[in-house]
PDB file of C-alpha atoms in Angstrom:
ATOM      1  CA  MET L   1      14.987  -1.177   0.583  1.00  0.00           C
ATOM      2  CA  LEU L   2      14.805  -3.972  -1.826  1.00  0.00           C
ATOM      3  CA  LYS L   3      18.627  -4.850  -1.508  1.00  0.00           C
ATOM      4  CA  GLN L   4      18.144  -4.887   2.287  1.00  0.00           C
ATOM      5  CA  ARG L   5      15.102  -7.224   1.921  1.00  0.00           C
ATOM      6  CA  ILE L   6      17.163  -9.710  -0.349  1.00  0.00           C
ATOM      7  CA  LEU L   7      19.901  -9.781   1.877  1.00  0.00           C
ATOM      8  CA  THR L   8      17.889 -10.611   4.909  1.00  0.00           C
ATOM      9  CA  ALA L   9      15.979 -13.276   3.034  1.00  0.00           C
ATOM     10  CA  LEU L  10      19.424 -14.654   1.791  1.00  0.00           C
ATOM     11  CA  VAL L  11      20.039 -14.802   5.685  1.00  0.00           C
ATOM     12  CA  LEU L  12      16.882 -16.359   6.849  1.00  0.00           C
ATOM     13  CA  ALA L  13      15.982 -18.957   4.156  1.00  0.00           C
ATOM     14  CA  PRO L  14      18.965 -21.137   4.773  1.00  0.00           C
ATOM     15  CA  LEU L  15      18.140 -20.849   8.492  1.00  0.00           C
ATOM     16  CA  VAL L  16      14.429 -21.843   8.006  1.00  0.00           C
ATOM     17  CA  ILE L  17      15.303 -24.680   5.419  1.00  0.00           C
ATOM     18  CA  TRP L  18      17.947 -26.054   8.094  1.00  0.00           C
ATOM     19  CA  GLY L  19      15.386 -25.838  11.145  1.00  0.00           C
ATOM     20  CA  ILE L  20      12.975 -27.793   9.182  1.00  0.00           C
ATOM     21  CA  LEU L  21      15.275 -30.472   7.933  1.00  0.00           C
ATOM     22  CA  SER L  22      17.481 -30.905  10.827  1.00  0.00           C
ATOM     23  CA  LEU L  23      15.851 -30.093  14.117  1.00  0.00           C
ATOM     24  CA  PRO L  24      13.698 -32.808  15.944  1.00  0.00           C
ATOM     25  CA  THR L  25      10.045 -31.739  16.177  1.00  0.00           C
ATOM     26  CA  LEU L  26      10.055 -30.771  19.765  1.00  0.00           C
ATOM     27  CA  TRP L  27      13.185 -28.255  19.043  1.00  0.00           C
ATOM     28  CA  PHE L  28      11.484 -27.009  15.864  1.00  0.00           C
ATOM     29  CA  GLY L  29       8.239 -26.471  17.872  1.00  0.00           C
ATOM     30  CA  GLY L  30       9.990 -24.261  20.442  1.00  0.00           C
ATOM     31  CA  LEU L  31      12.050 -22.417  17.774  1.00  0.00           C
ATOM     32  CA  VAL L  32       8.722 -21.548  15.835  1.00  0.00           C
ATOM     33  CA  GLY L  33       7.173 -20.830  19.227  1.00  0.00           C
ATOM     34  CA  LEU L  34       9.764 -18.104  20.008  1.00  0.00           C
ATOM     35  CA  PHE L  35       8.822 -16.486  16.654  1.00  0.00           C
ATOM     36  CA  VAL L  36       5.026 -16.750  17.512  1.00  0.00           C
ATOM     37  CA  THR L  37       5.614 -15.254  20.825  1.00  0.00           C
ATOM     38  CA  VAL L  38       7.334 -12.141  19.135  1.00  0.00           C
ATOM     39  CA  GLY L  39       4.450 -12.114  16.676  1.00  0.00           C
ATOM     40  CA  ALA L  40       2.052 -11.933  19.748  1.00  0.00           C
ATOM     41  CA  TRP L  41       4.098  -8.984  21.029  1.00  0.00           C
ATOM     42  CA  GLU L  42       3.710  -7.170  17.776  1.00  0.00           C
ATOM     43  CA  TRP L  43       0.049  -8.070  17.403  1.00  0.00           C
ATOM     44  CA  ALA L  44      -0.690  -6.371  20.774  1.00  0.00           C
ATOM     45  CA  ARG L  45       0.420  -3.203  19.253  1.00  0.00           C
ATOM     46  CA  LEU L  46      -2.068  -3.810  16.134  1.00  0.00           C
ATOM     47  CA  ALA L  47      -5.042  -4.248  18.566  1.00  0.00           C
ATOM     48  CA  GLY L  48      -4.319  -0.822  20.221  1.00  0.00           C
ATOM     49  CA  PHE L  49      -2.045  -1.762  23.182  1.00  0.00           C
ATOM     50  CA  GLU L  50       0.977   0.337  23.084  1.00  0.00           C
ATOM     51  CA  SER L  51       2.247  -0.104  26.750  1.00  0.00           C
ATOM     52  CA  THR L  52       4.856  -2.336  27.214  1.00  0.00           C
ATOM     53  CA  LEU L  53       3.180  -4.134  30.004  1.00  0.00           C
ATOM     54  CA  ALA L  54       0.202  -5.032  28.162  1.00  0.00           C
ATOM     55  CA  ARG L  55       2.385  -6.536  25.163  1.00  0.00           C
ATOM     56  CA  ILE L  56       4.385  -8.542  27.625  1.00  0.00           C
ATOM     57  CA  MET L  57       1.479 -10.090  29.095  1.00  0.00           C
ATOM     58  CA  PHE L  58      -0.161 -10.805  25.856  1.00  0.00           C
ATOM     59  CA  ALA L  59       2.992 -12.260  24.551  1.00  0.00           C
ATOM     60  CA  SER L  60       3.356 -14.297  27.969  1.00  0.00           C
ATOM     61  CA  LEU L  61      -0.078 -15.700  27.491  1.00  0.00           C
ATOM     62  CA  VAL L  62       0.670 -16.905  24.077  1.00  0.00           C
ATOM     63  CA  GLY L  63       3.744 -18.508  25.220  1.00  0.00           C
ATOM     64  CA  VAL L  64       1.834 -20.362  28.288  1.00  0.00           C
ATOM     65  CA  LEU L  65      -0.607 -21.622  25.577  1.00  0.00           C
ATOM     66  CA  LEU L  66       1.873 -22.787  23.512  1.00  0.00           C
ATOM     67  CA  VAL L  67       3.496 -24.790  26.111  1.00  0.00           C
ATOM     68  CA  LEU L  68       0.052 -26.473  27.008  1.00  0.00           C
ATOM     69  CA  MET L  69      -0.647 -27.006  23.353  1.00  0.00           C
ATOM     70  CA  GLY L  70       2.618 -29.058  22.921  1.00  0.00           C
ATOM     71  CA  MET L  71       1.806 -30.922  25.895  1.00  0.00           C
ATOM     72  CA  ALA L  72      -1.489 -31.789  24.443  1.00  0.00           C
ATOM     73  CA  THR L  73      -0.530 -32.230  20.760  1.00  0.00           C
ATOM     74  CA  ALA L  74      -1.309 -36.060  21.004  1.00  0.00           C
ATOM     75  CA  LEU L  75      -4.977 -35.445  21.303  1.00  0.00           C
ATOM     76  CA  SER L  76      -6.851 -36.629  18.339  1.00  0.00           C
ATOM     77  CA  GLU L  77      -9.189 -33.321  18.695  1.00  0.00           C
ATOM     78  CA  TRP L  78      -6.120 -31.061  17.324  1.00  0.00           C
ATOM     79  CA  ASN L  79      -7.722 -30.818  13.881  1.00  0.00           C
ATOM     80  CA  LEU L  80     -10.763 -29.433  15.417  1.00  0.00           C
ATOM     81  CA  LEU L  81      -8.942 -26.185  16.278  1.00  0.00           C
ATOM     82  CA  ILE L  82      -7.326 -26.181  12.912  1.00  0.00           C
ATOM     83  CA  ALA L  83     -10.542 -26.597  11.327  1.00  0.00           C
ATOM     84  CA  GLY L  84     -12.001 -23.821  13.251  1.00  0.00           C
ATOM     85  CA  ALA L  85      -9.201 -21.490  12.244  1.00  0.00           C
ATOM     86  CA  VAL L  86      -9.917 -22.241   8.306  1.00  0.00           C
ATOM     87  CA  ILE L  87     -13.713 -21.302   9.094  1.00  0.00           C
ATOM     88  CA  TRP L  88     -12.436 -18.201  10.791  1.00  0.00           C
ATOM     89  CA  TRP L  89     -10.189 -17.383   7.814  1.00  0.00           C
ATOM     90  CA  GLY L  90     -13.400 -17.715   5.649  1.00  0.00           C
ATOM     91  CA  TYR L  91     -14.940 -14.908   7.772  1.00  0.00           C
ATOM     92  CA  ALA L  92     -11.609 -12.976   7.576  1.00  0.00           C
ATOM     93  CA  THR L  93     -11.796 -12.939   3.700  1.00  0.00           C
ATOM     94  CA  TRP L  94     -15.165 -11.202   3.790  1.00  0.00           C
ATOM     95  CA  VAL L  95     -13.713  -8.578   6.409  1.00  0.00           C
ATOM     96  CA  VAL L  96     -10.929  -7.725   4.398  1.00  0.00           C
ATOM     97  CA  PHE L  97     -12.805  -6.973   1.163  1.00  0.00           C
ATOM     98  CA  GLY L  98     -15.323  -5.287   3.202  1.00  0.00           C
ATOM     99  CA  TYR L  99     -12.888  -2.899   4.672  1.00  0.00           C
ATOM    100  CA  ASP L 100     -13.477   0.766   4.194  1.00  0.00           C
ATOM    101  CA  GLY L 101     -10.108   2.335   4.937  1.00  0.00           C
ATOM    102  CA  ALA L 102     -11.194   4.083   8.254  1.00  0.00           C
ATOM    103  CA  GLN L 103      -8.512   4.237  10.941  1.00  0.00           C
ATOM    104  CA  ASN L 104      -9.394   3.010  14.651  1.00  0.00           C
ATOM    105  CA  PRO L 105      -6.375   2.962  16.906  1.00  0.00           C
ATOM    106  CA  ALA L 106      -8.590   2.524  19.894  1.00  0.00           C
ATOM    107  CA  ARG L 107      -7.568  -0.506  22.123  1.00  0.00           C
ATOM    108  CA  SER L 108      -9.766  -3.768  21.615  1.00  0.00           C
ATOM    109  CA  ILE L 109      -9.992  -7.009  23.588  1.00  0.00           C
ATOM    110  CA  ALA L 110     -11.662  -8.349  20.499  1.00  0.00           C
ATOM    111  CA  ARG L 111      -8.767  -7.531  18.055  1.00  0.00           C
ATOM    112  CA  LEU L 112      -6.485  -8.731  20.673  1.00  0.00           C
ATOM    113  CA  SER L 113      -8.044 -12.171  20.864  1.00  0.00           C
ATOM    114  CA  VAL L 114      -7.895 -12.409  17.143  1.00  0.00           C
ATOM    115  CA  GLY L 115      -4.265 -12.705  17.489  1.00  0.00           C
ATOM    116  CA  LEU L 116      -5.052 -16.059  19.233  1.00  0.00           C
ATOM    117  CA  VAL L 117      -6.835 -17.385  16.435  1.00  0.00           C
ATOM    118  CA  LEU L 118      -4.000 -16.041  13.894  1.00  0.00           C
ATOM    119  CA  LEU L 119      -1.211 -17.612  15.891  1.00  0.00           C
ATOM    120  CA  LEU L 120      -2.112 -20.461  17.937  1.00  0.00           C
ATOM    121  CA  PRO L 121      -3.708 -22.897  15.379  1.00  0.00           C
ATOM    122  CA  ALA L 122      -0.724 -21.787  12.727  1.00  0.00           C
ATOM    123  CA  TRP L 123       1.840 -23.079  15.367  1.00  0.00           C
ATOM    124  CA  LEU L 124      -0.120 -26.224  15.977  1.00  0.00           C
ATOM    125  CA  ALA L 125      -0.633 -26.883  12.368  1.00  0.00           C
ATOM    126  CA  LEU L 126       3.096 -26.375  11.428  1.00  0.00           C
ATOM    127  CA  VAL L 127       4.197 -28.843  14.537  1.00  0.00           C
ATOM    128  CA  LYS L 128       1.877 -31.388  13.862  1.00  0.00           C
ATOM    129  CA  LEU L 129       2.968 -31.600   9.906  1.00  0.00           C
ATOM    130  CA  HIS L 130       6.534 -31.410  11.118  1.00  0.00           C
ATOM    131  CA  GLY L 131       6.003 -34.309  13.190  1.00  0.00           C
ATOM    132  CA  SER L 132       4.280 -36.559  10.540  1.00  0.00           C
ATOM    133  CA  ALA L 133       5.633 -39.113   8.110  1.00  0.00           C
ATOM    134  CA  GLN L 134       7.373 -37.182   5.499  1.00  0.00           C
ATOM    135  CA  GLY L 135       6.885 -34.372   7.670  1.00  0.00           C
ATOM    136  CA  PRO L 136       9.788 -32.040   7.027  1.00  0.00           C
ATOM    137  CA  MET L 137       9.466 -32.876   3.332  1.00  0.00           C
ATOM    138  CA  ALA L 138       5.962 -31.419   3.536  1.00  0.00           C
ATOM    139  CA  LEU L 139       6.659 -28.670   5.408  1.00  0.00           C
ATOM    140  CA  LEU L 140       9.547 -27.525   3.204  1.00  0.00           C
ATOM    141  CA  PHE L 141       6.944 -28.106   0.388  1.00  0.00           C
ATOM    142  CA  LEU L 142       4.451 -25.543   1.979  1.00  0.00           C
ATOM    143  CA  MET L 143       7.294 -22.720   2.498  1.00  0.00           C
ATOM    144  CA  VAL L 144       8.478 -23.231  -0.967  1.00  0.00           C
ATOM    145  CA  LEU L 145       4.835 -22.796  -2.426  1.00  0.00           C
ATOM    146  CA  ILE L 146       4.157 -19.570  -0.194  1.00  0.00           C
ATOM    147  CA  TRP L 147       7.623 -18.234  -1.213  1.00  0.00           C
ATOM    148  CA  GLY L 148       6.838 -19.062  -4.774  1.00  0.00           C
ATOM    149  CA  ALA L 149       3.511 -17.758  -4.836  1.00  0.00           C
ATOM    150  CA  ASP L 150       4.656 -14.420  -3.103  1.00  0.00           C
ATOM    151  CA  SER L 151       7.410 -14.103  -5.746  1.00  0.00           C
ATOM    152  CA  GLY L 152       4.959 -14.823  -8.592  1.00  0.00           C
ATOM    153  CA  ALA L 153       2.530 -12.152  -7.312  1.00  0.00           C
ATOM    154  CA  TYR L 154       5.119  -9.624  -6.858  1.00  0.00           C
ATOM    155  CA  PHE L 155       6.697  -9.936 -10.304  1.00  0.00           C
ATOM    156  CA  ALA L 156       3.508 -10.444 -12.108  1.00  0.00           C
ATOM    157  CA  GLY L 157       1.964  -7.266 -10.232  1.00  0.00           C
ATOM    158  CA  ARG L 158       4.877  -5.350 -11.114  1.00  0.00           C
ATOM    159  CA  ALA L 159       4.917  -6.247 -14.914  1.00  0.00           C
ATOM    160  CA  PHE L 160       1.050  -6.256 -15.358  1.00  0.00           C
ATOM    161  CA  GLY L 161      -0.601  -5.030 -12.486  1.00  0.00           C
ATOM    162  CA  LYS L 162      -3.404  -2.855 -13.495  1.00  0.00           C
ATOM    163  CA  HIS L 163      -6.526  -3.929 -11.594  1.00  0.00           C
ATOM    164  CA  LYS L 164      -6.501  -3.375  -7.709  1.00  0.00           C
ATOM    165  CA  LEU L 165      -7.154  -6.477  -5.593  1.00  0.00           C
ATOM    166  CA  ALA L 166      -8.080  -4.505  -2.399  1.00  0.00           C
ATOM    167  CA  PRO L 167      -7.100  -0.914  -2.867  1.00  0.00           C
ATOM    168  CA  LYS L 168      -8.415   0.109   0.601  1.00  0.00           C
ATOM    169  CA  VAL L 169      -6.024  -2.487   2.202  1.00  0.00           C
ATOM    170  CA  SER L 170      -3.110  -2.722   0.001  1.00  0.00           C
ATOM    171  CA  PRO L 171      -3.003  -0.634  -2.752  1.00  0.00           C
ATOM    172  CA  GLY L 172       0.140  -2.151  -4.292  1.00  0.00           C
ATOM    173  CA  LYS L 173      -1.762  -5.737  -4.657  1.00  0.00           C
ATOM    174  CA  SER L 174      -3.450  -6.663  -8.059  1.00  0.00           C
ATOM    175  CA  TRP L 175      -5.524  -9.204  -9.534  1.00  0.00           C
ATOM    176  CA  GLU L 176      -2.868  -9.740 -12.077  1.00  0.00           C
ATOM    177  CA  GLY L 177      -0.567 -10.531  -8.982  1.00  0.00           C
ATOM    178  CA  VAL L 178      -3.072 -13.210  -7.791  1.00  0.00           C
ATOM    179  CA  ALA L 179      -2.907 -14.582 -11.345  1.00  0.00           C
ATOM    180  CA  GLY L 180       0.871 -14.859 -11.257  1.00  0.00           C
ATOM    181  CA  ALA L 181       0.728 -16.432  -8.038  1.00  0.00           C
ATOM    182  CA  LEU L 182      -1.750 -19.008  -8.938  1.00  0.00           C
ATOM    183  CA  LEU L 183      -0.012 -19.932 -12.211  1.00  0.00           C
ATOM    184  CA  LEU L 184       3.136 -20.486 -10.228  1.00  0.00           C
ATOM    185  CA  THR L 185       1.076 -22.444  -7.570  1.00  0.00           C
ATOM    186  CA  LEU L 186      -0.209 -24.928 -10.490  1.00  0.00           C
ATOM    187  CA  SER L 187       3.534 -25.665 -11.415  1.00  0.00           C
ATOM    188  CA  VAL L 188       4.750 -26.107  -7.870  1.00  0.00           C
ATOM    189  CA  ALA L 189       1.593 -28.333  -6.842  1.00  0.00           C
ATOM    190  CA  ILE L 190       1.868 -30.414  -9.939  1.00  0.00           C
ATOM    191  CA  GLY L 191       5.479 -31.202  -9.317  1.00  0.00           C
ATOM    192  CA  GLY L 192       5.216 -31.902  -5.744  1.00  0.00           C
ATOM    193  CA  GLY L 193       2.211 -34.079  -6.117  1.00  0.00           C
ATOM    194  CA  VAL L 194       3.701 -36.253  -9.055  1.00  0.00           C
ATOM    195  CA  TRP L 195       7.683 -35.880  -8.100  1.00  0.00           C
ATOM    196  CA  LEU L 196       7.589 -35.908  -4.170  1.00  0.00           C
ATOM    197  CA  TRP L 197       4.569 -38.075  -3.334  1.00  0.00           C
ATOM    198  CA  GLN L 198       4.326 -40.041  -6.611  1.00  0.00           C
ATOM    199  CA  TRP L 199       0.412 -39.253  -6.831  1.00  0.00           C
ATOM    200  CA  GLN L 200      -1.535 -39.872  -9.795  1.00  0.00           C
ATOM    201  CA  GLY L 201      -4.814 -39.039 -11.222  1.00  0.00           C
ATOM    202  CA  MET L 202      -7.441 -37.586  -8.860  1.00  0.00           C
ATOM    203  CA  GLN L 203      -4.807 -37.439  -5.985  1.00  0.00           C
ATOM    204  CA  VAL L 204      -2.699 -34.788  -8.055  1.00  0.00           C
ATOM    205  CA  VAL L 205      -6.139 -32.991  -9.116  1.00  0.00           C
ATOM    206  CA  MET L 206      -7.053 -32.716  -5.273  1.00  0.00           C
ATOM    207  CA  PHE L 207      -3.543 -31.741  -4.310  1.00  0.00           C
ATOM    208  CA  VAL L 208      -3.520 -28.971  -6.940  1.00  0.00           C
ATOM    209  CA  VAL L 209      -6.857 -27.736  -5.410  1.00  0.00           C
ATOM    210  CA  LEU L 210      -5.565 -28.015  -2.085  1.00  0.00           C
ATOM    211  CA  CYS L 211      -2.481 -25.841  -2.975  1.00  0.00           C
ATOM    212  CA  VAL L 212      -4.399 -23.307  -5.144  1.00  0.00           C
ATOM    213  CA  VAL L 213      -6.873 -22.908  -1.770  1.00  0.00           C
ATOM    214  CA  THR L 214      -3.909 -22.684   0.240  1.00  0.00           C
ATOM    215  CA  VAL L 215      -2.179 -20.062  -1.686  1.00  0.00           C
ATOM    216  CA  ALA L 216      -5.439 -17.899  -1.914  1.00  0.00           C
ATOM    217  CA  LEU L 217      -5.947 -17.980   1.899  1.00  0.00           C
ATOM    218  CA  SER L 218      -2.079 -16.961   2.224  1.00  0.00           C
ATOM    219  CA  ILE L 219      -3.115 -13.716   0.314  1.00  0.00           C
ATOM    220  CA  VAL L 220      -5.917 -13.180   2.587  1.00  0.00           C
ATOM    221  CA  GLY L 221      -3.573 -13.597   5.574  1.00  0.00           C
ATOM    222  CA  ASP L 222      -1.479 -11.022   3.987  1.00  0.00           C
ATOM    223  CA  LEU L 223      -4.236  -8.537   3.439  1.00  0.00           C
ATOM    224  CA  TYR L 224      -5.613  -9.125   6.910  1.00  0.00           C
ATOM    225  CA  GLU L 225      -2.298  -7.909   8.535  1.00  0.00           C
ATOM    226  CA  SER L 226      -2.323  -4.986   6.083  1.00  0.00           C
ATOM    227  CA  MET L 227      -5.827  -4.183   7.362  1.00  0.00           C
ATOM    228  CA  ALA L 228      -4.787  -4.390  11.109  1.00  0.00           C
ATOM    229  CA  LYS L 229      -1.944  -1.942  10.646  1.00  0.00           C
ATOM    230  CA  ARG L 230      -4.081   0.471   8.607  1.00  0.00           C
ATOM    231  CA  ARG L 231      -6.423   0.554  11.316  1.00  0.00           C
ATOM    232  CA  VAL L 232      -3.702   1.812  13.772  1.00  0.00           C
ATOM    233  CA  GLY L 233      -1.942   3.968  11.248  1.00  0.00           C
ATOM    234  CA  ILE L 234       1.392   1.985  11.060  1.00  0.00           C
ATOM    235  CA  LYS L 235       3.574   0.885   8.141  1.00  0.00           C
ATOM    236  CA  ASP L 236       5.278  -2.248   9.657  1.00  0.00           C
ATOM    237  CA  SER L 237       4.259  -4.385  12.457  1.00  0.00           C
ATOM    238  CA  GLY L 238       7.720  -4.039  14.055  1.00  0.00           C
ATOM    239  CA  ASN L 239      11.407  -3.608  12.863  1.00  0.00           C
ATOM    240  CA  ILE L 240      13.418  -6.879  13.956  1.00  0.00           C
ATOM    241  CA  LEU L 241      13.959  -7.906  10.339  1.00  0.00           C
ATOM    242  CA  PRO L 242      15.990  -5.363   8.209  1.00  0.00           C
ATOM    243  CA  GLY L 243      14.156  -4.697   4.914  1.00  0.00           C
ATOM    244  CA  HIS L 244      11.123  -6.907   6.270  1.00  0.00           C
ATOM    245  CA  GLY L 245       9.682  -5.158   9.140  1.00  0.00           C
ATOM    246  CA  GLY L 246       8.456  -7.380  12.017  1.00  0.00           C
ATOM    247  CA  VAL L 247       7.937 -10.999  12.409  1.00  0.00           C
ATOM    248  CA  LEU L 248       4.127 -10.679  11.644  1.00  0.00           C
ATOM    249  CA  ASP L 249       5.274  -9.056   8.276  1.00  0.00           C
ATOM    250  CA  ARG L 250       6.882 -12.282   7.405  1.00  0.00           C
ATOM    251  CA  ILE L 251       4.429 -14.985   8.570  1.00  0.00           C
ATOM    252  CA  ASP L 252       1.118 -13.174   7.946  1.00  0.00           C
ATOM    253  CA  SER L 253       0.655 -15.587   4.773  1.00  0.00           C
ATOM    254  CA  LEU L 254       1.684 -18.504   6.741  1.00  0.00           C
ATOM    255  CA  THR L 255      -0.879 -18.104   9.789  1.00  0.00           C
ATOM    256  CA  SER L 256      -3.693 -18.500   7.122  1.00  0.00           C
ATOM    257  CA  ALA L 257      -1.932 -20.899   4.635  1.00  0.00           C
ATOM    258  CA  ALA L 258      -0.844 -23.469   7.207  1.00  0.00           C
ATOM    259  CA  PRO L 259      -4.167 -24.417   8.773  1.00  0.00           C
ATOM    260  CA  VAL L 260      -5.885 -24.816   5.494  1.00  0.00           C
ATOM    261  CA  PHE L 261      -2.977 -26.920   3.973  1.00  0.00           C
ATOM    262  CA  VAL L 262      -2.512 -29.210   6.949  1.00  0.00           C
ATOM    263  CA  LEU L 263      -6.195 -29.932   7.163  1.00  0.00           C
ATOM    264  CA  GLY L 264      -6.152 -30.970   3.621  1.00  0.00           C
ATOM    265  CA  TYR L 265      -3.107 -32.601   3.707  1.00  0.00           C
ATOM    266  CA  SER L 266      -4.163 -34.761   6.593  1.00  0.00           C
ATOM    267  CA  TRP L 267      -7.130 -35.983   4.501  1.00  0.00           C
ATOM    268  CA  MET L 268      -4.789 -37.377   1.622  1.00  0.00           C
ATOM    269  CA  ALA L 269      -2.094 -38.588   3.937  1.00  0.00           C
ATOM    270  CA  PRO L 270      -3.147 -39.074   7.557  1.00  0.00           C
ATOM    271  CA  LEU L 271      -0.981 -37.173   9.985  1.00  0.00           C
TER     272      LEU L 271
END
């Protein structure tokens, strides 16, 4: 499984980097939109909707909303949607750590609607960031930040993990893994702030704080999807990516990290 996971990552990572650095924002938004639509298909199952028709309808709804949002991305109110998503993720943190481990695979419109909160603001945040000044560089930094934190958490957890983070949600995650993720985050954030943006003093401090909060919420995004899978009793959201599961299994951290990073970044470098 680990070998297959690494091979898939070696194929996907260069494609993601190429898309970020080479595609115009319109095409980039369309490509990410395809992934988000597949994620919507998978989320419908996590909400208890097993029928193909229901899942197609939800994925189609998300696709239509993405097109409408793409047509309205010039509106100055875009940050309100992203800010709303950040507030929701604060609530989701409370939900995750209060989860009692119970399964409930019943269909739920409320859970289905949560998929809109997970997917749409994240897509909007990524597109707005990509289309800004230094956007591709900033977006690539965000990806490196999340990938680095994920790797730091994995290796620190494997080596030192003893204290469970959220055992009823994801027994494999530990507080030691969180510490490893945050330590790597500090290095990446300081390097990015000083080297890429050439910030100094309080600007670097603010950027480090933003990156730490971003990584903390990325962990919550991962845990929230794990909780959703446990509720319906499945291991992976899909099987489209060998060794990784479904699209949601790969973008769960980004759904929570992107809105908070873009909102904070827009205060430091207006989009």
